[in-house]
CSV table of C-alpha atoms in Angstrom, one decimal:
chain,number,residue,atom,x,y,z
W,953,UNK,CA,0.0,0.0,0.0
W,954,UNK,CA,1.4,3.5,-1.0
W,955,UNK,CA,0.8,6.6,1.7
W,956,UNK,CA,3.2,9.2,0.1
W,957,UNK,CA,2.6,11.5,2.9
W,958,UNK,CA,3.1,14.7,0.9
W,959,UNK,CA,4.5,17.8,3.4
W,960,UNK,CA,1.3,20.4,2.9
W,961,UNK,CA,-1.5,17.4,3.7
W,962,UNK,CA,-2.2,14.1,3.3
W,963,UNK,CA,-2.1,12.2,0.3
W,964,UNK,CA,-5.0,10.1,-1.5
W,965,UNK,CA,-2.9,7.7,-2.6
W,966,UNK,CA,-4.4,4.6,-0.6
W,967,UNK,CA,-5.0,1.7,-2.3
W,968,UNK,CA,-8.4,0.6,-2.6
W,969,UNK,CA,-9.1,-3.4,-4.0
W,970,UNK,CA,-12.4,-2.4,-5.6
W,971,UNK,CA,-12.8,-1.1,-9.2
W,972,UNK,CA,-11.9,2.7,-10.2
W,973,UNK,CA,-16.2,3.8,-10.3
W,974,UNK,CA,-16.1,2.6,-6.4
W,975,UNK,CA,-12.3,3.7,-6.1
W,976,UNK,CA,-13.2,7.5,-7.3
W,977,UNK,CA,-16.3,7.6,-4.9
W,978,UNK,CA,-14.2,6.8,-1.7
W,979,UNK,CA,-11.7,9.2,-2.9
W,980,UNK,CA,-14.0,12.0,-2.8
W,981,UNK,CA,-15.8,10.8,0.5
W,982,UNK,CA,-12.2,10.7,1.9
W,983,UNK,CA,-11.7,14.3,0.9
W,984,UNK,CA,-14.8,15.5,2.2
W,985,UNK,CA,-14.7,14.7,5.2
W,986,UNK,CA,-10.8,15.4,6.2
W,987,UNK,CA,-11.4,18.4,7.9
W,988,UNK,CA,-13.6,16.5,10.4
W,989,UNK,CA,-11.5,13.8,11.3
W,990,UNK,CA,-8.4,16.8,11.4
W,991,UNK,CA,-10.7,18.4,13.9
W,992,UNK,CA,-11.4,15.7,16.3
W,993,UNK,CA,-10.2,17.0,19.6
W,994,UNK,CA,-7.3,14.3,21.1
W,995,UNK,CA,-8.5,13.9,24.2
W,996,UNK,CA,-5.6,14.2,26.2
W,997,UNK,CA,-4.9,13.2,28.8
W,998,UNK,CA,-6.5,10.2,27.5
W,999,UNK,CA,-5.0,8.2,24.8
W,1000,UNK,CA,-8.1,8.0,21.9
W,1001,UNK,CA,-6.5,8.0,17.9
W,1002,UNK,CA,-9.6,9.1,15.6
W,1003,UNK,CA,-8.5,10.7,12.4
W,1004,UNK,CA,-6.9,9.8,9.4
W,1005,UNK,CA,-4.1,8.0,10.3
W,1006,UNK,CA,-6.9,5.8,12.6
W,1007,UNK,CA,-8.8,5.4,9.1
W,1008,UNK,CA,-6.2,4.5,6.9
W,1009,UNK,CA,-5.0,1.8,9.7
W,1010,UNK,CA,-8.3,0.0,9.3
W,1011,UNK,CA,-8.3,0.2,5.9
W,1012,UNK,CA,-4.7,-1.2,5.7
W,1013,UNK,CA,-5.5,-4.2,8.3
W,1014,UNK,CA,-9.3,-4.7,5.5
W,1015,UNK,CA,-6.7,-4.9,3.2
W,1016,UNK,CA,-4.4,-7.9,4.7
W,1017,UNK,CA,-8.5,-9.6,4.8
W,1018,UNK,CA,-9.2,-9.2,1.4
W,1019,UNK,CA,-6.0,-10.9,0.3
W,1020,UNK,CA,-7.1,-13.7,2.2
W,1021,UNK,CA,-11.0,-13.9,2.1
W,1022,UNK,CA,-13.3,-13.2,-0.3
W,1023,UNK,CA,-15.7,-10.0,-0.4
W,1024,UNK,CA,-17.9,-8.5,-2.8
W,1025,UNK,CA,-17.3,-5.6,-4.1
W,1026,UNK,CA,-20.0,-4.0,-2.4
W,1027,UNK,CA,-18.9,-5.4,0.8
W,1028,UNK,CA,-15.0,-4.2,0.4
W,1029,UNK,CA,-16.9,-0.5,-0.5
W,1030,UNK,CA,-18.7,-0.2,2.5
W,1031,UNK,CA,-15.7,-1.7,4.8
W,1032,UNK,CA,-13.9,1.5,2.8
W,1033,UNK,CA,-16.4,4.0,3.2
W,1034,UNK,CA,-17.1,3.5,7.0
W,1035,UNK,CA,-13.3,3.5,7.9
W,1036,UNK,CA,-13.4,7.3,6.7
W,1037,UNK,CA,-17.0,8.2,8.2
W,1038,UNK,CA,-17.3,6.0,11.4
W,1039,UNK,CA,-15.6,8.3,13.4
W,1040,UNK,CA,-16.8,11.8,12.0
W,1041,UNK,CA,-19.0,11.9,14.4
W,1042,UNK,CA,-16.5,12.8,17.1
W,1043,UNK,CA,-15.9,16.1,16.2
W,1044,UNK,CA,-19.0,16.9,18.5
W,1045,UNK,CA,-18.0,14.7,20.9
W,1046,UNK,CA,-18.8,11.2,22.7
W,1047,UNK,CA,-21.2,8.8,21.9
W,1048,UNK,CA,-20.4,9.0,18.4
W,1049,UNK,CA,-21.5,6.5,16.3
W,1050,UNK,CA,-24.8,8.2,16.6
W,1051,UNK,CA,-23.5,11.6,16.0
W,1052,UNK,CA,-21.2,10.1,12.6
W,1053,UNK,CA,-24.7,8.9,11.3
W,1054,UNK,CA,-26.4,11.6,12.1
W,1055,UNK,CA,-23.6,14.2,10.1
W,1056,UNK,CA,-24.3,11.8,6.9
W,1057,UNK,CA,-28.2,12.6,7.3
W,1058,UNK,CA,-27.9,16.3,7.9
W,1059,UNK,CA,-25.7,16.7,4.7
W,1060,UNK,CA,-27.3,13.9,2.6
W,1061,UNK,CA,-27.8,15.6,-0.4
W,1062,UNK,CA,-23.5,16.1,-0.7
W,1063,UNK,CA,-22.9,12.3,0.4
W,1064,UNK,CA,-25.5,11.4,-2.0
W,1065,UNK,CA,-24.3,12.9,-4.8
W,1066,UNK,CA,-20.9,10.9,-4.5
W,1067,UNK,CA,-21.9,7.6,-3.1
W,1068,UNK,CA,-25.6,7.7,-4.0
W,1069,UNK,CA,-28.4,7.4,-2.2
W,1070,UNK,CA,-28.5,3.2,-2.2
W,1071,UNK,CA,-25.0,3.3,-0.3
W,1072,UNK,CA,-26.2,4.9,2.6
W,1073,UNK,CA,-28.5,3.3,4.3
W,1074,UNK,CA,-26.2,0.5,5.1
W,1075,UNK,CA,-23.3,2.6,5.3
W,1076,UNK,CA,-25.4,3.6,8.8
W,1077,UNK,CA,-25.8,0.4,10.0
W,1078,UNK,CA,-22.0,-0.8,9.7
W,1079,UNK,CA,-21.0,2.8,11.8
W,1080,UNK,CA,-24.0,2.4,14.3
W,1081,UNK,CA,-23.5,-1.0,15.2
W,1082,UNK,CA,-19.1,-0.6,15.4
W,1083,UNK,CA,-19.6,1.2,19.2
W,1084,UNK,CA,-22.9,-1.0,20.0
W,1085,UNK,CA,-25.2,1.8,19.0
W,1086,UNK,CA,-26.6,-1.2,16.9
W,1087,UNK,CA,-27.1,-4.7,18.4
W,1088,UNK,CA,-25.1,-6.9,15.5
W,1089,UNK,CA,-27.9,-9.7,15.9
W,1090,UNK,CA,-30.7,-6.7,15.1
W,1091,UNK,CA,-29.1,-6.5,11.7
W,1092,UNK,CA,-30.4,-10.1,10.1
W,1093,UNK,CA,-33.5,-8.8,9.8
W,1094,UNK,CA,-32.4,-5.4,8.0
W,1095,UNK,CA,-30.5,-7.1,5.6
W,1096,UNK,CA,-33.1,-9.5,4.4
W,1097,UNK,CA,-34.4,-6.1,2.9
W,1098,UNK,CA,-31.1,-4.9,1.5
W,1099,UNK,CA,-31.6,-4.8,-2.5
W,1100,UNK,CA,-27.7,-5.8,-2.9
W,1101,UNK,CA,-27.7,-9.8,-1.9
W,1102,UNK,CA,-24.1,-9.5,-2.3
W,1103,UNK,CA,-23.5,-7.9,1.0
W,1104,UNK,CA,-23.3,-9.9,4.2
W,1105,UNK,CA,-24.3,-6.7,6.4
W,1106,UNK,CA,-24.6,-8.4,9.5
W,1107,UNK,CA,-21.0,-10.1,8.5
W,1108,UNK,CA,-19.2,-6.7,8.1
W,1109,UNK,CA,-20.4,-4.9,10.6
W,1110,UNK,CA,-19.3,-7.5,13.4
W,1111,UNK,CA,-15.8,-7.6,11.2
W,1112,UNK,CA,-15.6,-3.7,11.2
W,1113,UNK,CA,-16.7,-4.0,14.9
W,1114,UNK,CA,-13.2,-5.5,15.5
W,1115,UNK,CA,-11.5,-4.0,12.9
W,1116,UNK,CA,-11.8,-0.7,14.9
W,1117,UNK,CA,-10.4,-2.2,17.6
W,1118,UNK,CA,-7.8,-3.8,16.4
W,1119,UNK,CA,-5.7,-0.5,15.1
W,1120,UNK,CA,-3.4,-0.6,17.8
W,1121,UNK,CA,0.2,0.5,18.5
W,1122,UNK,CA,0.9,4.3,16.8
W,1123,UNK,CA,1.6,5.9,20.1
W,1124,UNK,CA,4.1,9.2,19.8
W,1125,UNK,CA,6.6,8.1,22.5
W,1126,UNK,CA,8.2,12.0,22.2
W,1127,UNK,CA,4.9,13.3,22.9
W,1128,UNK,CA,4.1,10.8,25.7
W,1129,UNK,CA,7.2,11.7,27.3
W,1130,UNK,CA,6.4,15.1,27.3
W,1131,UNK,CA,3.0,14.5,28.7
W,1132,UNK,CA,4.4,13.0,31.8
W,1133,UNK,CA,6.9,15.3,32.1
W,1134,UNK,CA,4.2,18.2,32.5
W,1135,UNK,CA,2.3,15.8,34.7
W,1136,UNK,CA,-0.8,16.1,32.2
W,1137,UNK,CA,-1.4,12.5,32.3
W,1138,UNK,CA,-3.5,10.9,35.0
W,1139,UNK,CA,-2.9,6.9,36.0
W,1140,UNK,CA,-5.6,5.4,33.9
W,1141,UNK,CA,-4.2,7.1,30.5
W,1142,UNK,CA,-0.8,6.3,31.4
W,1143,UNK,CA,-1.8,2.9,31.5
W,1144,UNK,CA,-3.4,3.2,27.6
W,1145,UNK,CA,-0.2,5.3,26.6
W,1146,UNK,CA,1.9,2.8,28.1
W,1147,UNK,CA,-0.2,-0.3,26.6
W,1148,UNK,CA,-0.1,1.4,22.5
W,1149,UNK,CA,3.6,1.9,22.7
W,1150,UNK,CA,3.9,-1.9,23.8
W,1151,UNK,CA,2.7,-2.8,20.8
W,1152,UNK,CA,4.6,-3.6,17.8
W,1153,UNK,CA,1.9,-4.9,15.1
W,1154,UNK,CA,-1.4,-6.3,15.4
W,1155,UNK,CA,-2.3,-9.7,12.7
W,1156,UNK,CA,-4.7,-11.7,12.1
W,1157,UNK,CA,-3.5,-15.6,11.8
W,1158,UNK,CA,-6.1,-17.3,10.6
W,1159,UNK,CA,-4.4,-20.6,11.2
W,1160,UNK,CA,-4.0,-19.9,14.8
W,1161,UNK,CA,-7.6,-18.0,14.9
W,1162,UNK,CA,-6.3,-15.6,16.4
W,1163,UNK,CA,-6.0,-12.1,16.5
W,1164,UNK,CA,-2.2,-11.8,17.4
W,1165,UNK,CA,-1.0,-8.7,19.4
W,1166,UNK,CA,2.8,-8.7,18.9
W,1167,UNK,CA,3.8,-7.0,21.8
W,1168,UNK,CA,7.6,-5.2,22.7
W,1169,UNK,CA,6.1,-5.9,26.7
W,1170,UNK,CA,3.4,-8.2,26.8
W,1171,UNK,CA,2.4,-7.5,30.6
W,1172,UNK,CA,2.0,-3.7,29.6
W,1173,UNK,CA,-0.7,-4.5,26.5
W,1174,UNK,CA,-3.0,-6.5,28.7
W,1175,UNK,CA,-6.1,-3.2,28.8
W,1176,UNK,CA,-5.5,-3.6,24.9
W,1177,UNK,CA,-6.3,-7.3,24.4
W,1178,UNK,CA,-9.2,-7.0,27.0
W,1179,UNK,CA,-10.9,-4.0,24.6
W,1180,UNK,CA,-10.8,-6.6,21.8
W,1181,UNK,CA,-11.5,-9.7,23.1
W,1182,UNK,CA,-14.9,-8.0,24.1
W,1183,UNK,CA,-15.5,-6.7,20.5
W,1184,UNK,CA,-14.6,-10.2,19.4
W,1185,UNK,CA,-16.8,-11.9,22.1
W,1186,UNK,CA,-20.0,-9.7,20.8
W,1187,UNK,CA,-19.3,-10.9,17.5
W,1188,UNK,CA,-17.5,-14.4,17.3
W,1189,UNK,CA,-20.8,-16.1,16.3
W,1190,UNK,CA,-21.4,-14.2,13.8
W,1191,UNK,CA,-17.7,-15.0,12.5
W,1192,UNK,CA,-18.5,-18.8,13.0
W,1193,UNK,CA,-21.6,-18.3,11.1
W,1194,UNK,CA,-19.8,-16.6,7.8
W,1195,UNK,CA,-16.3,-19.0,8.7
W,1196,UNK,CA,-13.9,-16.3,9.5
W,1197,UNK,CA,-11.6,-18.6,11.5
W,1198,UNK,CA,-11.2,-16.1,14.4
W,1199,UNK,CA,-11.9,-17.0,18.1
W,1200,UNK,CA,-9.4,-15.6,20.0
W,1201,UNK,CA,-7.0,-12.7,21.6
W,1202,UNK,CA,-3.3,-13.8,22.1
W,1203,UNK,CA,-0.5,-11.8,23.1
W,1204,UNK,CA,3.1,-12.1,21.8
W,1205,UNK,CA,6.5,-11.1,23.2
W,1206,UNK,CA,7.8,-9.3,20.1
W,1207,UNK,CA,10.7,-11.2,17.9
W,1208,UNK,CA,9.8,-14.7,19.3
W,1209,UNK,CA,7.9,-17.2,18.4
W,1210,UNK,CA,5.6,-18.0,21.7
W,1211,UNK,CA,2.7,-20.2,21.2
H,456,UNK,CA,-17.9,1.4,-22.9
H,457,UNK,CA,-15.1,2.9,-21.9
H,458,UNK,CA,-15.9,5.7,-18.9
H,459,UNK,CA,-13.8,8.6,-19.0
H,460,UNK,CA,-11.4,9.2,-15.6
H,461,UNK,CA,-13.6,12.7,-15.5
H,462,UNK,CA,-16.8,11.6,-15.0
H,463,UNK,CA,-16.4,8.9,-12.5
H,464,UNK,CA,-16.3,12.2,-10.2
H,465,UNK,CA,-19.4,14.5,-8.8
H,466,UNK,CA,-20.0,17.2,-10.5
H,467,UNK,CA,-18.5,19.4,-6.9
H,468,UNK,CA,-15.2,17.3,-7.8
H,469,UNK,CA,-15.2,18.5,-11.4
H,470,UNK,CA,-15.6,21.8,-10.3
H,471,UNK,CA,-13.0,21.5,-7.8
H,472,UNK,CA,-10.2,20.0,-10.3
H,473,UNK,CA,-10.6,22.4,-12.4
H,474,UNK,CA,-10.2,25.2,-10.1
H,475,UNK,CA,-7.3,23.6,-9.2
H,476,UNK,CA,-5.8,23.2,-12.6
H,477,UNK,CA,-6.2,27.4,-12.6
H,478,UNK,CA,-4.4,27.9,-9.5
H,479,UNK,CA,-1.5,25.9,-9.8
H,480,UNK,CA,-1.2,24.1,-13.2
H,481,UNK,CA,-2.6,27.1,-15.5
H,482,UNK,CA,-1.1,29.5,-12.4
H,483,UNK,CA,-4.1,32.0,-13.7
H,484,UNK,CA,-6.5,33.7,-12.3
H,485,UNK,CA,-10.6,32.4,-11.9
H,486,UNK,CA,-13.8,33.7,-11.2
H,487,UNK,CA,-17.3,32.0,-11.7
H,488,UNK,CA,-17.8,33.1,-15.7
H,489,UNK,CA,-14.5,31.9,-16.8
H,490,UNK,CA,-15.0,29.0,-14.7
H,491,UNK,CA,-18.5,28.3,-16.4
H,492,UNK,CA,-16.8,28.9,-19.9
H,493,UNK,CA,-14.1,26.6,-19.2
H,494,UNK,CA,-16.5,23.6,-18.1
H,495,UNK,CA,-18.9,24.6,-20.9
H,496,UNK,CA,-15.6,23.7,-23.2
H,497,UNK,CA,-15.3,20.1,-21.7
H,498,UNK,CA,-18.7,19.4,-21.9
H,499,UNK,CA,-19.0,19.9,-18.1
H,500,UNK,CA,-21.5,20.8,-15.6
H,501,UNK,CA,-24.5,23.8,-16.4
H,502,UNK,CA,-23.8,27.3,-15.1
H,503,UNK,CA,-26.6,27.0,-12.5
H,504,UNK,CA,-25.1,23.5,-11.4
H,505,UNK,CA,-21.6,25.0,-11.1
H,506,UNK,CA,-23.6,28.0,-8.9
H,507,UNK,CA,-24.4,25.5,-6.4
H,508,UNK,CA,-21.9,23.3,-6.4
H,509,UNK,CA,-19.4,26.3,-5.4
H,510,UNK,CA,-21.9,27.1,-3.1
H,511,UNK,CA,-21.4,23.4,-1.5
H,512,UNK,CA,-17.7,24.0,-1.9
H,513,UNK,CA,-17.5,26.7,0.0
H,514,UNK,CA,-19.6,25.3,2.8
H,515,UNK,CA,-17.4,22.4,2.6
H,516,UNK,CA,-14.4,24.5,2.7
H,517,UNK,CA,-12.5,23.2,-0.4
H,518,UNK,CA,-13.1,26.4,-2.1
H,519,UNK,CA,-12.8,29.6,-0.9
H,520,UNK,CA,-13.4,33.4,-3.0
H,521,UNK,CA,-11.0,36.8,-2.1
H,522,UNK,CA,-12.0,39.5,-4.0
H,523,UNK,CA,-9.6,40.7,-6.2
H,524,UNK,CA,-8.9,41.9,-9.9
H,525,UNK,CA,-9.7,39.4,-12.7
H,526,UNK,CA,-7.5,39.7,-15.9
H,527,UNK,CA,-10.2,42.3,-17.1
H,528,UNK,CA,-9.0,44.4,-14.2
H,529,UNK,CA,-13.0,44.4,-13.3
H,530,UNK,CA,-13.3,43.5,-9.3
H,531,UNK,CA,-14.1,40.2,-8.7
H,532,UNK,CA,-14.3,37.2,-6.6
H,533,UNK,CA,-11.5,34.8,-7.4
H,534,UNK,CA,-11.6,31.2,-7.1
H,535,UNK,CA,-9.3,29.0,-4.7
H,536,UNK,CA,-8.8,25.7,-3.8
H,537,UNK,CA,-8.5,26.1,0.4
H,538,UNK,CA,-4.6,25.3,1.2
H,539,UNK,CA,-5.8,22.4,3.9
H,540,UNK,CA,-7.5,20.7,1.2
H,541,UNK,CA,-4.9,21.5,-1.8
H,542,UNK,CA,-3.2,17.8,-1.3
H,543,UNK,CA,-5.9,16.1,-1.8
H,544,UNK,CA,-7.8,17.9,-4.6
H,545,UNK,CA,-4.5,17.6,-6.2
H,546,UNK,CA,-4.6,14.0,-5.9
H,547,UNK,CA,-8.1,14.1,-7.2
H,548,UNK,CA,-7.2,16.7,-10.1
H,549,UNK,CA,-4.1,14.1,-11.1
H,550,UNK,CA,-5.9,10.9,-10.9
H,551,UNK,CA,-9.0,12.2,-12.8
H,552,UNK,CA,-8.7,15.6,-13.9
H,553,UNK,CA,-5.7,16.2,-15.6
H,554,UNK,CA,-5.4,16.0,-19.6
């Protein structure tokens, strides 16, 4: 995947495993809505990430499942669409999830005109039901509606679910530093801090079925593996029920093999 | 059929790219009429849909207008792509834009 990081903002150059239509339509969602994920306040003390980088993580870690599973076209799209727009919603705070879908209906007309109006109705129910605004198991009898039968809805959404979670690891250890050198961080964030520069790379090994948390000190990433394993427990029947061969958290001391 | 690179984009994204292609590829000067005559030339959007798609762009914030003197030396608003969004409609104009 190419990020070329240009100097004066970020780059477009993410690559997308759908078609040029579909790739042209994220493109344009993606430079919507920059300036809200560029104005999401960080929440320090506390360690959240939603913004770009966040997105492109997720999109990076759909990409490593579409090498290895097999999606519709319509189902990588919306994976792509709601890694950009999940989290505009928390440029107005928490609860979010609501407040993302809520941004797409108050400026329809714009979204619309890029993505159509088909793509959005679902859109909503992948971003509502990634922070349980949405119970996953609700979403069966939404998509027996859907007019695309290519598009496992209730499938995605528990994948994006975890998806979310699992972008792990991009901590600023300059800037943490800093932060505890001012005394701005309190003992639960240092904790999260801590836990996200522990963490060296996050895969999924379908053999194993396992998410894998390769970790540079595996006591330290333990509030990490618990966020997921929840995501994962709220979901893992769903998995079983589309075969996605993941059950499972483990943690791994970085440069070793430890099974 | 073959589907030009152009018109896989909204008609705000055409309106953006060329804008763009004015401000740093042309490096000359735009306001709204020589923006319409442009698109009119490449068989792009209608004057009143480039009226409210700058509209959009503006409340967006990928466009902005300063008023200043157009090559006429008549006042007018000039056209800009918004320097936080430059990267990216540049990516845009290069990937389905540009000639």
């Amino acid at each position: 995947m190419k990020n070329t990081g240009n100097s004066d903002a970020q780059s477009i150059d993410v690559n997308y495993r759908v078609g040029d239509t579909l790739n042209s339509k994220i493109d344009q969602i993606r430079t919507l809505i920059s300036p809200f994920l560029e104005n999401i306040h960080k929440g320090i003390p506390g360690y959240v990430d939603h913004g770009v980088e966040h997105s492109m993580g997720i999109i990076n870690l759909l990409n490593t499942l579409f090498e290895k599973f097999e999606f519709s076209e319509s189902e990588k799209y919306l994976l792509y669409l709601s890694a950009w727009l999940h989290d505009i919603g928390c440029v107005v705070g928490n609860g979010h999830a609501k407040k993302s879908t809520r941004i797409l209906e108050f400026h329809r007309p714009m979204f619309e005109a890029i993505i159509g109006s088909r793509t959005i109705n679902p859109l909503k129910i992948i971003i509502e039901a990634h922070d349980y605004s949405l119970d996953i198991d609700e979403i069966s009898e939404i998509e027996s509606h859907l007019e695309e039968k290519d598009t496992r809805l209730r499938f995605i959404s528990a994948l994006f679910r975890v998806a979310d979670a699992c972008h792990l690891g991009r901590a600023n250890k300059c800037l943490y530093e800093t932060l505890r050198d001012f005394k701005v961080l309190n003992e639960e964030s240092i904790v999260h801090w801590e836990a996200h520069l522990s963490v060296d790379s996050i895969r999924f090994e379908f053999e194993n079925e396992a998410i894998v948390i390769n970790a540079i000190d595996k006591g330290k990433v333990d509030v990490l593996k618990e966020d997921i394993e929840s995501d994962l427990k709220s979901v893992v029947h769903v998995f079983a029920d589309n075969n996605f061969p993941i059950k499972r958290v483990k943690v791994r001391k970085y440069g070793i093999v430890d099974n | 059929m073959d589907v030009k690179k152009s018109d896989l984009l909204s008609a705000d994204f055409k309106i953006a790219a060329e804008v763009y292609e004015y401000n740093y590829v042309k490096k000359e000067k735009v306001w709204f009429n020589k923006l319409v005559k442009s698109l009119e030339a490449k068989g792009g959007p209608s004057k009143a849909t480039i009226a409210k798609s700058l509209n959009a762009l503006f409340d967006w914030g990928i466009i902005k207008g300063e008023y200043g003197e157009t090559e006429k030396g008549n006042a007018g608003r000039l056209l800009f792509v918004t320097n936080e969004n430059k990267g990216l409609i540049r990516d845009i104009y290069e990937k389905y834009w540009k000639q």
